PDB file of C-alpha atoms in Angstrom:
ATOM      1  CA  MET A   1      -0.002  -0.016  -0.012  1.00  0.00           C
ATOM      2  CA  TYR A   2       1.377   3.366  -0.695  1.00  0.00           C
ATOM      3  CA  TYR A   3      -0.279   7.124  -1.367  1.00  0.00           C
ATOM      4  CA  GLU A   4       0.837   9.430  -3.938  1.00  0.00           C
ATOM      5  CA  ILE A   5       0.324  13.140  -3.926  1.00  0.00           C
ATOM      6  CA  SER A   6      -0.708  14.327  -6.930  1.00  0.00           C
ATOM      7  CA  THR A   7      -0.953  17.780  -8.365  1.00  0.00           C
ATOM      8  CA  ILE A   8      -4.551  18.992  -9.405  1.00  0.00           C
ATOM      9  CA  PRO A   9      -4.110  21.250 -12.372  1.00  0.00           C
ATOM     10  CA  GLY A  10      -4.905  25.046 -11.853  1.00  0.00           C
ATOM     11  CA  VAL A  11      -4.399  24.687  -8.191  1.00  0.00           C
ATOM     12  CA  THR A  12      -1.530  26.526  -6.619  1.00  0.00           C
ATOM     13  CA  VAL A  13      -0.074  26.453  -3.109  1.00  0.00           C
ATOM     14  CA  GLU A  14       0.601  29.768  -1.918  1.00  0.00           C
ATOM     15  CA  GLU A  15       3.487  30.694   0.244  1.00  0.00           C
ATOM     16  CA  SER A  16       2.901  31.854   3.631  1.00  0.00           C
ATOM     17  CA  VAL A  17       4.194  34.783   5.117  1.00  0.00           C
ATOM     18  CA  GLU A  18       6.109  32.809   7.494  1.00  0.00           C
ATOM     19  CA  MET A  19       7.504  30.734   4.871  1.00  0.00           C
ATOM     20  CA  LYS A  20       8.535  33.619   2.914  1.00  0.00           C
ATOM     21  CA  ILE A  21      10.315  35.176   5.141  1.00  0.00           C
ATOM     22  CA  ASN A  22      12.191  31.685   6.349  1.00  0.00           C
ATOM     23  CA  ARG A  23      13.432  31.586   2.367  1.00  0.00           C
ATOM     24  CA  LEU A  24      14.371  35.319   1.952  1.00  0.00           C
ATOM     25  CA  GLN A  25      16.628  34.505   5.100  1.00  0.00           C
ATOM     26  CA  ARG A  26      18.323  31.269   3.785  1.00  0.00           C
ATOM     27  CA  GLU A  27      18.349  32.903   0.430  1.00  0.00           C
ATOM     28  CA  GLY A  28      19.924  36.389   1.708  1.00  0.00           C
ATOM     29  CA  GLN A  29      22.446  34.023   3.910  1.00  0.00           C
ATOM     30  CA  ALA A  30      23.304  31.660   1.312  1.00  0.00           C
ATOM     31  CA  GLY A  31      24.538  34.715  -0.933  1.00  0.00           C
ATOM     32  CA  TYR A  32      26.342  36.390   1.713  1.00  0.00           C
ATOM     33  CA  LEU A  33      28.205  33.099   2.744  1.00  0.00           C
ATOM     34  CA  GLU A  34      29.021  32.903  -1.245  1.00  0.00           C
ATOM     35  CA  GLY A  35      30.119  36.432  -1.495  1.00  0.00           C
ATOM     36  CA  ASP A  36      27.346  37.494  -3.264  1.00  0.00           C
ATOM     37  CA  TYR A  37      26.625  40.819  -0.808  1.00  0.00           C
ATOM     38  CA  ALA A  38      24.456  42.325  -3.434  1.00  0.00           C
ATOM     39  CA  GLY A  39      22.128  39.349  -3.584  1.00  0.00           C
ATOM     40  CA  ALA A  40      22.100  39.168   0.135  1.00  0.00           C
ATOM     41  CA  VAL A  41      21.030  42.518   0.335  1.00  0.00           C
ATOM     42  CA  ALA A  42      18.307  42.387  -2.303  1.00  0.00           C
ATOM     43  CA  LYS A  43      16.915  39.149  -0.225  1.00  0.00           C
ATOM     44  CA  TRP A  44      17.078  40.633   2.996  1.00  0.00           C
ATOM     45  CA  THR A  45      15.431  43.740   1.519  1.00  0.00           C
ATOM     46  CA  GLU A  46      12.319  41.740   0.604  1.00  0.00           C
ATOM     47  CA  TRP A  47      12.371  40.491   4.420  1.00  0.00           C
ATOM     48  CA  GLU A  48      12.743  44.006   5.471  1.00  0.00           C
ATOM     49  CA  GLN A  49       9.706  45.268   3.603  1.00  0.00           C
ATOM     50  CA  ILE A  50       7.638  42.516   4.886  1.00  0.00           C
ATOM     51  CA  GLU A  51       9.160  43.208   8.746  1.00  0.00           C
ATOM     52  CA  PRO A  52      10.047  46.709   8.354  1.00  0.00           C
ATOM     53  CA  ASN A  53      11.030  46.757  12.116  1.00  0.00           C
ATOM     54  CA  ASN A  54      12.678  43.226  12.349  1.00  0.00           C
ATOM     55  CA  PRO A  55      16.299  44.202  13.680  1.00  0.00           C
ATOM     56  CA  ARG A  56      17.896  41.161  12.932  1.00  0.00           C
ATOM     57  CA  ALA A  57      16.943  41.894   9.152  1.00  0.00           C
ATOM     58  CA  LEU A  58      18.344  45.505   9.371  1.00  0.00           C
ATOM     59  CA  MET A  59      21.521  44.132  10.820  1.00  0.00           C
ATOM     60  CA  LEU A  60      22.222  41.768   8.316  1.00  0.00           C
ATOM     61  CA  ILE A  61      21.637  44.188   5.496  1.00  0.00           C
ATOM     62  CA  GLY A  62      24.171  46.415   7.208  1.00  0.00           C
ATOM     63  CA  ASP A  63      26.489  43.628   7.554  1.00  0.00           C
ATOM     64  CA  ALA A  64      26.193  42.997   3.953  1.00  0.00           C
ATOM     65  CA  HIS A  65      26.844  46.661   3.003  1.00  0.00           C
ATOM     66  CA  LEU A  66      29.912  46.655   5.014  1.00  0.00           C
ATOM     67  CA  ARG A  67      31.214  43.841   3.108  1.00  0.00           C
ATOM     68  CA  MET A  68      30.787  45.650   0.070  1.00  0.00           C
ATOM     69  CA  ASP A  69      32.445  48.619   1.583  1.00  0.00           C
ATOM     70  CA  GLU A  70      29.747  50.767   2.145  1.00  0.00           C
ATOM     71  CA  ARG A  71      30.262  52.084   5.139  1.00  0.00           C
ATOM     72  CA  ASP A  72      27.840  54.718   5.580  1.00  0.00           C
ATOM     73  CA  LYS A  73      24.789  52.602   4.512  1.00  0.00           C
ATOM     74  CA  ALA A  74      26.495  49.912   6.955  1.00  0.00           C
ATOM     75  CA  ARG A  75      26.068  52.381   9.800  1.00  0.00           C
ATOM     76  CA  GLU A  76      22.625  53.795   8.681  1.00  0.00           C
ATOM     77  CA  TYR A  77      21.088  50.039   8.869  1.00  0.00           C
ATOM     78  CA  TYR A  78      23.064  49.277  12.161  1.00  0.00           C
ATOM     79  CA  ASP A  79      21.347  52.642  13.674  1.00  0.00           C
ATOM     80  CA  LYS A  80      17.979  51.364  12.123  1.00  0.00           C
ATOM     81  CA  SER A  81      18.266  47.794  14.003  1.00  0.00           C
ATOM     82  CA  LEU A  82      19.292  49.664  17.207  1.00  0.00           C
ATOM     83  CA  ASN A  83      16.351  51.964  17.113  1.00  0.00           C
ATOM     84  CA  ALA A  84      14.306  48.672  16.855  1.00  0.00           C
ATOM     85  CA  ASP A  85      15.964  46.751  19.323  1.00  0.00           C
ATOM     86  CA  PRO A  86      18.633  49.088  21.281  1.00  0.00           C
ATOM     87  CA  GLY A  87      19.598  46.102  23.740  1.00  0.00           C
ATOM     88  CA  GLN A  88      22.241  44.655  20.967  1.00  0.00           C
ATOM     89  CA  ILE A  89      25.157  45.167  22.770  1.00  0.00           C
ATOM     90  CA  ALA A  90      27.122  43.359  20.284  1.00  0.00           C
ATOM     91  CA  LEU A  91      26.112  45.336  17.340  1.00  0.00           C
ATOM     92  CA  ALA A  92      26.308  48.575  19.618  1.00  0.00           C
ATOM     93  CA  ILE A  93      29.952  47.470  19.587  1.00  0.00           C
ATOM     94  CA  ARG A  94      30.451  46.575  15.923  1.00  0.00           C
ATOM     95  CA  ARG A  95      28.945  49.731  15.131  1.00  0.00           C
ATOM     96  CA  ALA A  96      31.512  51.649  17.457  1.00  0.00           C
ATOM     97  CA  ASN A  97      34.207  49.934  15.842  1.00  0.00           C
ATOM     98  CA  LEU A  98      32.791  50.713  12.401  1.00  0.00           C
ATOM     99  CA  LEU A  99      32.623  54.685  13.302  1.00  0.00           C
ATOM    100  CA  ASP A 100      36.305  54.290  14.528  1.00  0.00           C
ATOM    101  CA  THR A 101      37.348  52.996  11.056  1.00  0.00           C
ATOM    102  CA  MET A 102      35.553  56.006   9.629  1.00  0.00           C
ATOM    103  CA  GLY A 103      37.531  58.116  11.380  1.00  0.00           C
ATOM    104  CA  ARG A 104      34.555  59.362  13.776  1.00  0.00           C
ATOM    105  CA  SER A 105      36.426  58.132  17.040  1.00  0.00           C
ATOM    106  CA  PRO A 106      34.532  60.812  19.331  1.00  0.00           C
ATOM    107  CA  GLU A 107      30.928  59.402  18.122  1.00  0.00           C
ATOM    108  CA  SER A 108      32.247  56.112  18.475  1.00  0.00           C
ATOM    109  CA  ALA A 109      33.643  56.572  22.332  1.00  0.00           C
ATOM    110  CA  SER A 110      30.227  58.666  23.062  1.00  0.00           C
ATOM    111  CA  SER A 111      27.802  55.858  21.823  1.00  0.00           C
ATOM    112  CA  LEU A 112      30.124  53.217  23.826  1.00  0.00           C
ATOM    113  CA  ASN A 113      29.515  55.443  26.765  1.00  0.00           C
ATOM    114  CA  THR A 114      25.904  55.637  26.293  1.00  0.00           C
ATOM    115  CA  TYR A 115      25.234  51.879  26.403  1.00  0.00           C
ATOM    116  CA  ALA A 116      27.221  51.671  29.365  1.00  0.00           C
ATOM    117  CA  ARG A 117      25.515  53.738  31.241  1.00  0.00           C
ATOM    118  CA  LEU A 118      22.185  52.252  29.672  1.00  0.00           C
ATOM    119  CA  PHE A 119      23.319  48.531  29.940  1.00  0.00           C
ATOM    120  CA  PRO A 120      25.988  48.515  33.318  1.00  0.00           C
TER     121      PRO A 120
END
Protein backbone atom coordinates (compact mmCIF):
# COMPACT_ATOMS: atom_id res chain seq x y z
CA MET A 1 0.00 0.00 0.00
CA TYR A 2 1.29 3.48 -0.82
CA TYR A 3 0.12 7.03 -1.05
CA GLU A 4 0.71 9.32 -3.94
CA ILE A 5 0.46 13.06 -3.73
CA SER A 6 -0.59 14.37 -7.05
CA THR A 7 -0.93 17.86 -8.27
CA ILE A 8 -4.27 19.02 -9.45
CA PRO A 9 -4.06 21.21 -12.54
CA GLY A 10 -4.97 24.81 -11.83
CA VAL A 11 -4.40 24.53 -8.08
CA THR A 12 -1.39 26.34 -6.66
CA VAL A 13 -0.11 26.42 -3.14
CA GLU A 14 0.48 29.95 -1.93
CA GLU A 15 3.55 30.66 0.15
CA SER A 16 2.67 31.88 3.65
CA VAL A 17 4.28 35.02 5.03
CA GLU A 18 6.30 32.95 7.51
CA MET A 19 7.50 30.64 4.75
CA LYS A 20 8.49 33.60 2.58
CA ILE A 21 10.43 35.23 5.43
CA ASN A 22 12.22 31.95 6.13
CA ARG A 23 13.06 31.51 2.44
CA LEU A 24 14.37 35.07 2.14
CA GLN A 25 16.52 34.61 5.25
CA ARG A 26 18.02 31.39 3.86
CA GLU A 27 18.56 32.74 0.35
CA GLY A 28 20.16 35.91 1.73
CA GLN A 29 22.43 33.88 4.00
CA ALA A 30 23.44 31.60 1.12
CA GLY A 31 24.30 34.62 -1.03
CA TYR A 32 26.24 36.23 1.81
CA LEU A 33 28.27 33.07 2.42
CA GLU A 34 29.02 32.79 -1.31
CA GLY A 35 30.23 36.40 -1.43
CA ASP A 36 27.16 37.67 -3.30
CA TYR A 37 26.59 40.56 -0.91
CA ALA A 38 24.39 42.53 -3.32
CA GLY A 39 22.19 39.46 -3.74
CA ALA A 40 22.03 39.05 0.04
CA VAL A 41 20.99 42.70 0.41
CA ALA A 42 18.26 42.17 -2.19
CA LYS A 43 16.82 39.15 -0.35
CA TRP A 44 17.08 40.71 3.09
CA THR A 45 15.55 43.95 1.78
CA GLU A 46 12.53 41.95 0.64
CA TRP A 47 12.38 40.53 4.18
CA GLU A 48 12.67 44.04 5.60
CA GLN A 49 9.73 45.17 3.47
CA ILE A 50 7.60 42.43 5.05
CA GLU A 51 8.88 43.13 8.58
CA PRO A 52 10.16 46.73 8.52
CA ASN A 53 11.11 46.85 12.20
CA ASN A 54 12.83 43.47 12.42
CA PRO A 55 16.23 44.29 13.94
CA ARG A 56 17.86 41.13 12.59
CA ALA A 57 16.99 41.92 8.97
CA LEU A 58 18.31 45.45 9.39
CA MET A 59 21.53 44.24 11.03
CA LEU A 60 22.17 41.67 8.29
CA ILE A 61 21.65 44.26 5.57
CA GLY A 62 24.17 46.44 7.38
CA ASP A 63 26.64 43.54 7.54
CA ALA A 64 26.35 42.98 3.79
CA HIS A 65 26.86 46.68 3.07
CA LEU A 66 29.95 46.62 5.26
CA ARG A 67 31.32 43.68 3.24
CA MET A 68 30.79 45.77 0.09
CA ASP A 69 32.75 48.58 1.82
CA GLU A 70 29.65 50.79 1.87
CA ARG A 71 30.32 52.05 5.36
CA ASP A 72 27.74 54.82 5.46
CA LYS A 73 25.00 52.41 4.38
CA ALA A 74 26.20 49.86 6.93
CA ARG A 75 26.07 52.47 9.69
CA GLU A 76 22.60 53.56 8.55
CA TYR A 77 21.26 50.01 8.84
CA TYR A 78 23.04 49.39 12.12
CA ASP A 79 21.39 52.55 13.46
CA LYS A 80 17.97 51.36 12.26
CA SER A 81 18.53 47.97 13.88
CA LEU A 82 19.60 49.52 17.17
CA ASN A 83 16.60 51.84 17.10
CA ALA A 84 14.35 48.81 16.69
CA ASP A 85 16.14 46.90 19.49
CA PRO A 86 18.58 48.98 21.57
CA GLY A 87 19.66 45.97 23.64
CA GLN A 88 21.94 44.56 20.94
CA ILE A 89 25.21 45.14 22.73
CA ALA A 90 27.31 43.19 20.21
CA LEU A 91 25.88 45.28 17.38
CA ALA A 92 26.50 48.49 19.32
CA ILE A 93 30.14 47.48 19.68
CA ARG A 94 30.35 46.57 15.98
CA ARG A 95 28.83 49.97 15.10
CA ALA A 96 31.35 51.73 17.37
CA ASN A 97 34.22 49.88 15.66
CA LEU A 98 32.82 50.91 12.29
CA LEU A 99 32.63 54.55 13.36
CA ASP A 100 36.23 54.31 14.56
CA THR A 101 37.40 52.98 11.18
CA MET A 102 35.51 55.85 9.53
CA GLY A 103 37.60 58.34 11.51
CA ARG A 104 34.74 59.20 13.84
CA SER A 105 36.40 58.15 17.09
CA PRO A 106 34.68 60.74 19.32
CA GLU A 107 31.24 59.59 18.13
CA SER A 108 32.31 55.98 18.61
CA ALA A 109 33.44 56.60 22.18
CA SER A 110 30.31 58.59 22.97
CA SER A 111 28.01 55.82 21.75
CA LEU A 112 29.89 53.22 23.79
CA ASN A 113 29.69 55.42 26.87
CA THR A 114 25.95 55.77 26.35
CA TYR A 115 25.56 51.98 26.16
CA ALA A 116 27.71 51.53 29.23
CA ARG A 117 25.38 53.83 31.17
CA LEU A 118 22.21 52.21 29.80
CA PHE A 119 23.35 48.60 30.14
CA PRO A 120 25.82 48.43 33.05
